[in-house]
Tab-separated table of C-alpha atoms and ligand atoms in Angstrom:
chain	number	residue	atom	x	y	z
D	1	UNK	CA	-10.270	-18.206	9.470
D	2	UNK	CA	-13.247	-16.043	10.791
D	3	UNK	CA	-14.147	-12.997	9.044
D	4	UNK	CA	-15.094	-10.140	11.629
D	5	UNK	CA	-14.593	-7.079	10.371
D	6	UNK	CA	-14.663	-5.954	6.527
D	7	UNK	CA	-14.412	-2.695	5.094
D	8	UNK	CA	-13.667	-1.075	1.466
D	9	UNK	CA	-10.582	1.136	2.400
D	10	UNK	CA	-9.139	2.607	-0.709
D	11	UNK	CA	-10.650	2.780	-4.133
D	12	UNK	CA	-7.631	3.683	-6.958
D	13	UNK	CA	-6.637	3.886	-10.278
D	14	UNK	CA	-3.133	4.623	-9.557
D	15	UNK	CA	-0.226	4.172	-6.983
D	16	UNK	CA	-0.876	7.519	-5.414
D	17	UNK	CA	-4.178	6.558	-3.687
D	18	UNK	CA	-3.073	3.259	-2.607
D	19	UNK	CA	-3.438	2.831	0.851
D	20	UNK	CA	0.078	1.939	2.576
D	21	UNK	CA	1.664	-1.242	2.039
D	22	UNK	CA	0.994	-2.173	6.021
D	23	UNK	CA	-0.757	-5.818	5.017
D	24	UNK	CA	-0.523	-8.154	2.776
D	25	UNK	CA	-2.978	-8.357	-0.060
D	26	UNK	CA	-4.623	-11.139	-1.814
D	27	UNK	CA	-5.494	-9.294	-5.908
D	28	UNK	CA	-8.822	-10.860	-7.767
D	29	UNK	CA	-8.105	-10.510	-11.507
D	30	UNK	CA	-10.444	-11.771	-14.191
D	31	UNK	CA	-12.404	-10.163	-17.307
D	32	UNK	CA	-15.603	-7.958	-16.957
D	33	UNK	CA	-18.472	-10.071	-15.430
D	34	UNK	CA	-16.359	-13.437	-14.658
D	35	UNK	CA	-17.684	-12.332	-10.677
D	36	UNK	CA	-14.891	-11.070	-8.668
D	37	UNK	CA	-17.315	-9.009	-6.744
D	38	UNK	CA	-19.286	-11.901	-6.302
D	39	UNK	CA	-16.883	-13.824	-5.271
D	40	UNK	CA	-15.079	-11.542	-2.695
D	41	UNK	CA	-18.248	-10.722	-1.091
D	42	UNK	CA	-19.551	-14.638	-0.728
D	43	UNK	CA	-15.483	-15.058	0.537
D	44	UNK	CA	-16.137	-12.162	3.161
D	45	UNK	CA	-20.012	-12.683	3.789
D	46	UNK	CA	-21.069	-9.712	3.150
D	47	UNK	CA	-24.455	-8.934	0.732
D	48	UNK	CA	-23.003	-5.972	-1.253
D	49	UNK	CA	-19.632	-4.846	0.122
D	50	UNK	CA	-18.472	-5.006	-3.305
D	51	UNK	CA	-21.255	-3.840	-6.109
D	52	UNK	CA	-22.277	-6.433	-8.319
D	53	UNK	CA	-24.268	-5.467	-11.259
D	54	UNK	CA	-25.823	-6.933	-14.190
D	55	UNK	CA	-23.831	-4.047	-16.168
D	56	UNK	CA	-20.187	-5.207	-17.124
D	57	UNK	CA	-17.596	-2.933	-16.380
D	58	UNK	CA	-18.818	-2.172	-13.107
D	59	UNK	CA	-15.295	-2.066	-11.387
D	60	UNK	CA	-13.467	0.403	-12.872
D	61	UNK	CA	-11.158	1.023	-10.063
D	62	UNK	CA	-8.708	-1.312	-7.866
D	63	UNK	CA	-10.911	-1.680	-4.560
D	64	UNK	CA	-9.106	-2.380	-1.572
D	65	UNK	CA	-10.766	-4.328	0.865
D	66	UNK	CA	-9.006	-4.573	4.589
D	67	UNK	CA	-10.456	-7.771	5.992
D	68	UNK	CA	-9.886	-8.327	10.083
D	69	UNK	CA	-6.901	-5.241	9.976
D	70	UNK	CA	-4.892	-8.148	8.844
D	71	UNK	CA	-5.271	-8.598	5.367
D	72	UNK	CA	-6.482	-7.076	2.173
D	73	UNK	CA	-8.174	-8.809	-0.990
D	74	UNK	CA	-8.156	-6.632	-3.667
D	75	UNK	CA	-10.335	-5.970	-6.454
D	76	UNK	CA	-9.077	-5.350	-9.989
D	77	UNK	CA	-11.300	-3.587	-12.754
D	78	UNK	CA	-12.322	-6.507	-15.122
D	79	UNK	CA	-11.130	-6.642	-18.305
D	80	UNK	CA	-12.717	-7.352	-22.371
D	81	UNK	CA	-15.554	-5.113	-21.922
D	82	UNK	CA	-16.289	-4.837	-25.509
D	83	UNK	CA	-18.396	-1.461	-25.120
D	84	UNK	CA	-15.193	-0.212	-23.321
D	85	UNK	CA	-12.867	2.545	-26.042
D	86	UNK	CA	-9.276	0.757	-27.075
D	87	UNK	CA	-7.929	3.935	-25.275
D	88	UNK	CA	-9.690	3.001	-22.237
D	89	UNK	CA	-9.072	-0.656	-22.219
D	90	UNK	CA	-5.145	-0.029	-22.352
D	91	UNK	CA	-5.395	2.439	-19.317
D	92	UNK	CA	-7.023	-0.566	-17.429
D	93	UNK	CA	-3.662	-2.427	-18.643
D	94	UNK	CA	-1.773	-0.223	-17.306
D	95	UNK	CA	-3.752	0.574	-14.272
D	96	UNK	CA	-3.536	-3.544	-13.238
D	97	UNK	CA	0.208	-3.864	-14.431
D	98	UNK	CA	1.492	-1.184	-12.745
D	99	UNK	CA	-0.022	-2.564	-9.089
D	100	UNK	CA	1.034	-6.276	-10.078
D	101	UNK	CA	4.569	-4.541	-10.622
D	102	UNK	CA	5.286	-2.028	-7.976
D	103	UNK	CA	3.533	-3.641	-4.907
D	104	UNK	CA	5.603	-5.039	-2.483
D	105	UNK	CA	2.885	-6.280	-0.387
D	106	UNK	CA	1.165	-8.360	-2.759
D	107	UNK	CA	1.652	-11.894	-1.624
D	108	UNK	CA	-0.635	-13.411	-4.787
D	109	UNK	CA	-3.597	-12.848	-7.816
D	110	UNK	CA	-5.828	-15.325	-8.306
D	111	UNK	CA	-6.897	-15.415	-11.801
D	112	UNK	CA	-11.353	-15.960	-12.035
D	113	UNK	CA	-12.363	-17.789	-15.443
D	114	UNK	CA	-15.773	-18.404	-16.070
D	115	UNK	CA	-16.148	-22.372	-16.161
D	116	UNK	CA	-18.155	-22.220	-18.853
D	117	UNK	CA	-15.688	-21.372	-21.088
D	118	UNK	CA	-12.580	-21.631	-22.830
D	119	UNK	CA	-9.978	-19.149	-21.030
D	120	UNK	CA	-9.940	-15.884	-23.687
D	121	UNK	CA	-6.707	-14.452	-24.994
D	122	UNK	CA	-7.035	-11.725	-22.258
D	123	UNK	CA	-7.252	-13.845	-19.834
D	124	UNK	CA	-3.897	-15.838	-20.761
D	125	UNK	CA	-2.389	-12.665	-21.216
D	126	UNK	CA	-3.557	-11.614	-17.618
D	127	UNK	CA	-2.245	-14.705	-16.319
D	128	UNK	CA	1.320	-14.561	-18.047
D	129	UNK	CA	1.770	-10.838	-16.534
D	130	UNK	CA	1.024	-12.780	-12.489
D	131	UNK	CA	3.503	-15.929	-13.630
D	132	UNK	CA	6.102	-13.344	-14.515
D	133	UNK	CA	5.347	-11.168	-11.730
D	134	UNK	CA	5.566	-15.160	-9.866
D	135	UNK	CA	1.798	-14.371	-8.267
D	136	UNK	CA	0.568	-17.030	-10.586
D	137	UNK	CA	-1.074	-20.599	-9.186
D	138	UNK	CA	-4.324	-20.495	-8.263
D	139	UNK	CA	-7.628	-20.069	-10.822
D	140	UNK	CA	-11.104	-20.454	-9.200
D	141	UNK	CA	-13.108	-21.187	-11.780
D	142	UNK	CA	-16.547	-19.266	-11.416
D	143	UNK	CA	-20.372	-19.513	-11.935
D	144	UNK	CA	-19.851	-23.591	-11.270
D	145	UNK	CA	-23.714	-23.899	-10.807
D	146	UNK	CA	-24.061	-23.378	-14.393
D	147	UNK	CA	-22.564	-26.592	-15.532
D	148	UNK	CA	-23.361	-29.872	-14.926
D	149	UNK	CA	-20.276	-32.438	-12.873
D	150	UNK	CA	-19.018	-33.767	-16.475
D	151	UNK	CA	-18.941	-30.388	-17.945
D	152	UNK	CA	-17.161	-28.891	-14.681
D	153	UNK	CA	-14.303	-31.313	-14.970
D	154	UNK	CA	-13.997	-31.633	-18.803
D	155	UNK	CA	-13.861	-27.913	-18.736
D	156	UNK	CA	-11.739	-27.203	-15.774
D	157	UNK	CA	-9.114	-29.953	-17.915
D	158	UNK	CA	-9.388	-27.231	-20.864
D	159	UNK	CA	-8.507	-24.487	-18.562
D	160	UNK	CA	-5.688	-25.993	-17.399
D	161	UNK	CA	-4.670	-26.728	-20.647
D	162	UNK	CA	-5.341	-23.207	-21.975
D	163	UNK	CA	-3.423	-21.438	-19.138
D	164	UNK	CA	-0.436	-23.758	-19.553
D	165	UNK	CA	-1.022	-25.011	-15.619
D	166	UNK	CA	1.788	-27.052	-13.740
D	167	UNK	CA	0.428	-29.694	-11.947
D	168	UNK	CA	1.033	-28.107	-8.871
D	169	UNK	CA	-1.035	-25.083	-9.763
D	170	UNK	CA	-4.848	-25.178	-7.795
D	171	UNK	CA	-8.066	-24.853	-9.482
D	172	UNK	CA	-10.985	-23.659	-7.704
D	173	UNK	CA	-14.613	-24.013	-8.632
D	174	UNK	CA	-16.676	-21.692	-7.045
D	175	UNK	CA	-20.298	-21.051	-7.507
D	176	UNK	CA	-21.365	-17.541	-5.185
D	177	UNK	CA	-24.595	-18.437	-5.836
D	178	UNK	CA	-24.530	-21.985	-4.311
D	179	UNK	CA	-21.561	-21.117	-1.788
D	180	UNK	CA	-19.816	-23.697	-3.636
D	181	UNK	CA	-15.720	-23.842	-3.291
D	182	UNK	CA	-16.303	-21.213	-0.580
D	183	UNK	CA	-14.194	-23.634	2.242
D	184	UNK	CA	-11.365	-24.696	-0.045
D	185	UNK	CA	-10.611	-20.943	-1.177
D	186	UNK	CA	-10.785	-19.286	2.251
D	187	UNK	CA	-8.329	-22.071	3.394
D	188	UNK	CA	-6.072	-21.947	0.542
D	189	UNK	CA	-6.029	-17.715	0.904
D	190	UNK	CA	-5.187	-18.464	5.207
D	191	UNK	CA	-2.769	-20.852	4.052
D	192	UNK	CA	-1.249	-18.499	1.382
D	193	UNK	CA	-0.707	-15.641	3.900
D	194	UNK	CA	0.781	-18.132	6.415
D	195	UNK	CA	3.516	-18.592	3.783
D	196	UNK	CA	3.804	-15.233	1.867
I	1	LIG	N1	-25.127	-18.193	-11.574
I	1	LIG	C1	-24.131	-17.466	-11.077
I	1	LIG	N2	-24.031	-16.155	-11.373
I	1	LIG	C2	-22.990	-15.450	-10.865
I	1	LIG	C3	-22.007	-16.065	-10.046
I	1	LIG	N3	-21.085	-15.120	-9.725
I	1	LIG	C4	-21.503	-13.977	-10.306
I	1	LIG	N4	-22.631	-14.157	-11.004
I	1	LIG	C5	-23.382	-13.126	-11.770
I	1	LIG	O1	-22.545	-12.594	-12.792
I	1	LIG	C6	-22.743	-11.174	-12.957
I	1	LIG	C7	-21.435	-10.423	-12.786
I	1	LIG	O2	-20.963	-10.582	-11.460
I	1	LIG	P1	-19.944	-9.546	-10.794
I	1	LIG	O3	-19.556	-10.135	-9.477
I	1	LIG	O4	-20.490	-8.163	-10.796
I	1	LIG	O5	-18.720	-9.616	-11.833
I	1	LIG	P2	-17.382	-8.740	-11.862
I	1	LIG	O6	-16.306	-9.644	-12.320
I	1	LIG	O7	-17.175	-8.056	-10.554
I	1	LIG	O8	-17.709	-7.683	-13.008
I	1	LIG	P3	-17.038	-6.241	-13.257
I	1	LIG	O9	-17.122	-5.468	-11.977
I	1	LIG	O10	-17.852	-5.692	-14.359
I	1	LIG	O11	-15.628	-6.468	-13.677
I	1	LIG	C8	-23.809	-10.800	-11.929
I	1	LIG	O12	-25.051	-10.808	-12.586
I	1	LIG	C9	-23.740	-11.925	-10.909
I	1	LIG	O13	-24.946	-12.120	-10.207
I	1	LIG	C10	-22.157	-17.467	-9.750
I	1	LIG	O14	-21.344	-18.101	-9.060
I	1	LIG	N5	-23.228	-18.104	-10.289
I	2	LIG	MG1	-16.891	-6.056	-10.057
């Protein structure tokens, strides 16, 4: 797949102000900092379509990205931002359920878990919402620079263990720093909306 044209074409934080279900979309959920702007601007090549900042909680929004008019990856606010009120932390639940619920168009989420550690009880909670939703099957593990080739698949093994994977079910390593992973995933998302 070649990326030509990219643009940010809804910003949300509920159904109201999404933009019309006229494409399928591709969701990036993970907690606060795992990268998912990182990551969908290394998988669309652009510098800073999507803001990265050394500030969790940066993406408090869903951010809809329309890639080629064919497609959309979208961009979930992160979640386990400790600084972040209870209050406010259960609106972002309810912000991310209710698009994983009511969105026809949504063909899969890919769940981000930084490889460096074991997945939190957030994220398995995040991840049994896409399996019931049936979204669930592909993780790309993030920041894979930061570990060395034992560490990456010892800790990938606990992932899969912690998120209760089927064998079936992909995992991604993906460093957006070292463009690492950045074939496998944009074949595996072509592949995904040939089939969805
Ligand atoms: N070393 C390394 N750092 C990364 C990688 N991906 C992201 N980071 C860094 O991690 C921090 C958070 O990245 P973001 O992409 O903003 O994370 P996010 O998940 O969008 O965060 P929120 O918007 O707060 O939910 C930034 O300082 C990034 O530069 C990576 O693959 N390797
Ligand atoms: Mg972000």
């Amino acid at each position: 797949m070649i990326i030509k044209k990219t643009e940010l074409s809804a910003v949300a934080v509920s159904r109201k102000q999404y933009p019309a279900p006229d494409m399928k979309e591709i969701a990036i959920a993970g907690r606060s900092n795992v990268g998912k702007s990182s990551l969908i601007n290394l998988l669309l090549n652009r510098k800073s379509l999507a803001r990265v900042s050394g500030t969790p909680g940066k993406t408090r929004t869903i951010n809809f990205y329309d890639v080629n008019g064919e497609f959309r990856i979208v961009d979930l606010p992160g979640y386990g931002y400790a600084k972040v009120s209870k209050t406010l932390s259960a609106s972002w639940g309810d912000m991310i359920e209710e698009y994983l619920r009511d969105r026809p168009n949504l063909v899969k989420a890919i769940q981000l878990v930084d490889v460096r550690h074991v997945p939190s009880a957030q994220d398995i909670q995040m991840y049994e919402w896409m399996r019931h939703y049936r979204l669930d099957g592909l993780v790309v593990a993030t920041k894979a620079d930061k570990v060395s080739k034992s560490e990456l698949s010892r800790n990938i093994s606990a992932i899969r263990k912690t998120l209760k994977l089927r064998e079936e079910d992909v995992v991604i390593p993906v460093s957006a720093l070292k463009r690492t992973g950045h074939d496998e995933l944009l074949n595996t998302i072509e592949s995904i909306l040939k089939e969805g």
